[in-house]
C-alpha positions as MATLAB code, in Angstrom:
seq = 'XXXXXXXXXXXXXXXXXXXXXXXXXXXXXXXXXXXXXXXXXXXXXXXXXXXXXXXXXXXXXXXXXXXXXXXXXXXXXXXXXXXXXXXXXXXXXXXXXXXXXXXXXXXXXXXXXXXXXXXXXXXXXXXXXXXXXXXXXXXXXXXXXXXXXXXXXXXXXXXXXXXXXXXXXX';
ca = [
     112.280   77.291   60.315;
     109.934   76.739   57.431;
     108.933   79.662   55.275;
     105.313   79.110   56.229;
     106.098   79.277   59.952;
     108.359   82.284   59.427;
     105.641   84.089   57.458;
     103.058   83.215   60.092;
     105.272   84.492   62.922;
     106.085   87.656   60.968;
     102.369   88.313   60.388;
     101.639   87.721   64.064;
     104.513   89.758   65.491;
     104.969   92.629   63.044;
     101.971   94.605   64.394;
     103.347   94.321   67.959;
     106.768   95.496   66.850;
     105.383   98.336   64.694;
     103.210   99.533   67.605;
     106.454  100.156   69.512;
     107.826  102.230   66.621;
     110.316   99.500   65.698;
     111.159   97.554   62.541;
     111.039   93.755   62.615;
     114.390   92.984   61.001;
     114.637   89.245   61.376;
     113.091   86.145   62.897;
     115.511   83.273   63.537;
     114.661   79.829   64.798;
     117.376   77.408   65.882;
     117.767   74.310   68.040;
     119.645   74.258   71.327;
     119.576   70.623   72.407;
     115.954   69.637   73.035;
     114.807   73.244   73.127;
     114.205   75.645   70.319;
     115.495   79.216   70.294;
     113.319   81.941   68.765;
     115.313   85.119   68.197;
     113.462   88.304   67.202;
     115.703   91.104   65.901;
     114.247   94.641   66.005;
     115.678   98.068   65.193;
     114.738  101.698   64.634;
     116.337  104.883   63.361;
     117.115  105.864   66.965;
     118.337  102.407   67.946;
     116.692  100.130   70.499;
     116.997  100.416   74.260;
     117.146   97.419   76.568;
     113.864   98.383   78.263;
     112.075   98.410   74.896;
     113.403   94.909   74.146;
     112.275   93.648   77.560;
     108.783   95.122   77.193;
     108.426   93.801   73.651;
     109.658   90.381   74.793;
     106.830   90.177   77.358;
     104.236   91.175   74.744;
     105.601   88.713   72.167;
     105.620   85.944   74.779;
     101.993   86.672   75.692;
     100.975   86.724   72.015;
     102.742   83.420   71.307;
     101.114   81.844   74.373;
      97.664   82.910   73.065;
      98.258   81.154   69.743;
      99.660   77.816   68.632;
     102.310   79.488   66.439;
     105.164   77.787   68.312;
     103.448   74.452   68.876;
     103.713   72.533   72.136;
     107.503   72.142   72.302;
     109.520   74.270   74.715;
     111.365   77.250   73.325;
     113.496   80.140   74.513;
     112.501   83.620   73.337;
     115.110   86.316   72.770;
     114.261   89.834   71.603;
     117.261   91.986   70.754;
     118.654   94.661   68.512;
     120.980   93.756   65.661;
     124.660   93.592   66.445;
     127.005   96.305   65.253;
     128.449   93.893   62.710;
     125.200   92.886   61.023;
     125.142   93.133   57.224;
     123.548   96.182   55.638;
     120.877   94.818   53.323;
     117.983   97.290   53.309;
     117.853  100.949   52.290;
     116.994  101.881   55.901;
     120.162  100.134   57.122;
     122.304  102.420   54.961;
     120.393  105.503   56.139;
     121.000  104.473   59.754;
     124.706  104.035   58.970;
     125.230  107.622   57.716;
     128.441  108.884   59.294;
     129.741  105.361   59.927;
     132.688  103.617   58.341;
     131.541  100.680   56.201;
     133.375   97.854   54.461;
     131.893   97.198   51.022;
     132.390   94.181   48.806;
     131.755   95.559   45.326;
     130.750   93.656   42.240;
     130.677   95.502   38.936;
     129.676   94.200   35.522;
     132.957   95.241   33.957;
     134.988   94.205   37.071;
     136.836   97.558   37.051;
     135.218   98.575   40.300;
     135.013   95.091   41.817;
     136.803   94.478   45.085;
     136.794   95.788   48.607;
     136.268   99.372   49.690;
     136.231  100.908   53.153;
     134.542  104.303   53.249;
     132.339  106.539   55.367;
     128.711  106.979   54.285;
     127.921  110.672   53.817;
     124.510  110.489   52.159;
     121.985  107.962   50.861;
     119.358  108.314   48.145;
     117.218  105.880   46.158;
     120.007  104.936   43.713;
     123.093  104.717   45.905;
     125.531  106.232   48.342;
     127.848  109.223   48.551;
     131.013  108.148   50.327;
     134.182  109.600   51.753;
     137.142  107.293   51.149;
     139.814  107.920   53.815;
     143.187  109.065   52.524;
     146.188  106.796   52.918;
     149.459  107.926   54.527;
     148.490  111.554   55.090;
     146.602  112.045   51.831;
     143.234  113.774   51.822;
     140.014  111.804   51.779;
     138.276  111.532   48.418;
     134.607  111.524   47.488;
     133.083  108.552   45.714;
     129.623  107.548   44.575;
     128.477  103.926   44.370;
     125.165  102.504   43.237;
     123.273   99.955   45.297;
     123.475   97.610   42.311;
     127.286   97.568   42.649;
     127.225   96.425   46.296;
     127.569   92.687   46.863;
     127.917   92.984   50.669;
     128.290   95.772   53.208;
     129.008   95.743   56.925;
     129.679   98.544   59.430;
     133.269   98.661   60.660;
     133.660   99.089   64.403;
     135.602  102.246   65.282;
     136.983  102.535   68.790;
     138.753  105.879   68.468;
     136.270  107.987   66.463;
     134.576  110.797   68.345;
     130.845  111.069   67.993;
     129.568  114.359   66.494;
     127.827  115.096   69.800;
     131.166  114.763   71.616;
     132.863  117.073   69.116;
     130.186  119.766   69.578;
     130.466  119.677   73.403;
];
């Protein structure tokens, strides 16, 4: 998708998404045979429910039908929330991942801190993250601070056996 078309779609759709209290994370356009696929990724601090995606999908479809933003060719519209394994790239992504285990690819100027790190996000501020690095072989977890400038990539790790705080309080 051209930058111009992407910018035009973003300008057209962002008000619809914001009116629902959601963030427009991404607009993806791809080809599936003769048809095009338009994927709209939305999120919020509370997550996104299926009903909200369905309602937004109808509104986006109506808005696209009113305009010539997609041209005359057929396309398939998909409105969804980001997957659990999506990269953390924005400050709000890190805030939403507080309490989650994250795999970081670090890049430091002096290469002392470069490499991979798996840690739980405890807190986020404007400069970086406070982390808890799990202990190995019975050792206690340790605290660590990393700056956003030292993060090359970050992605939430899926945990199947971790109890949610709400479960622990019940």
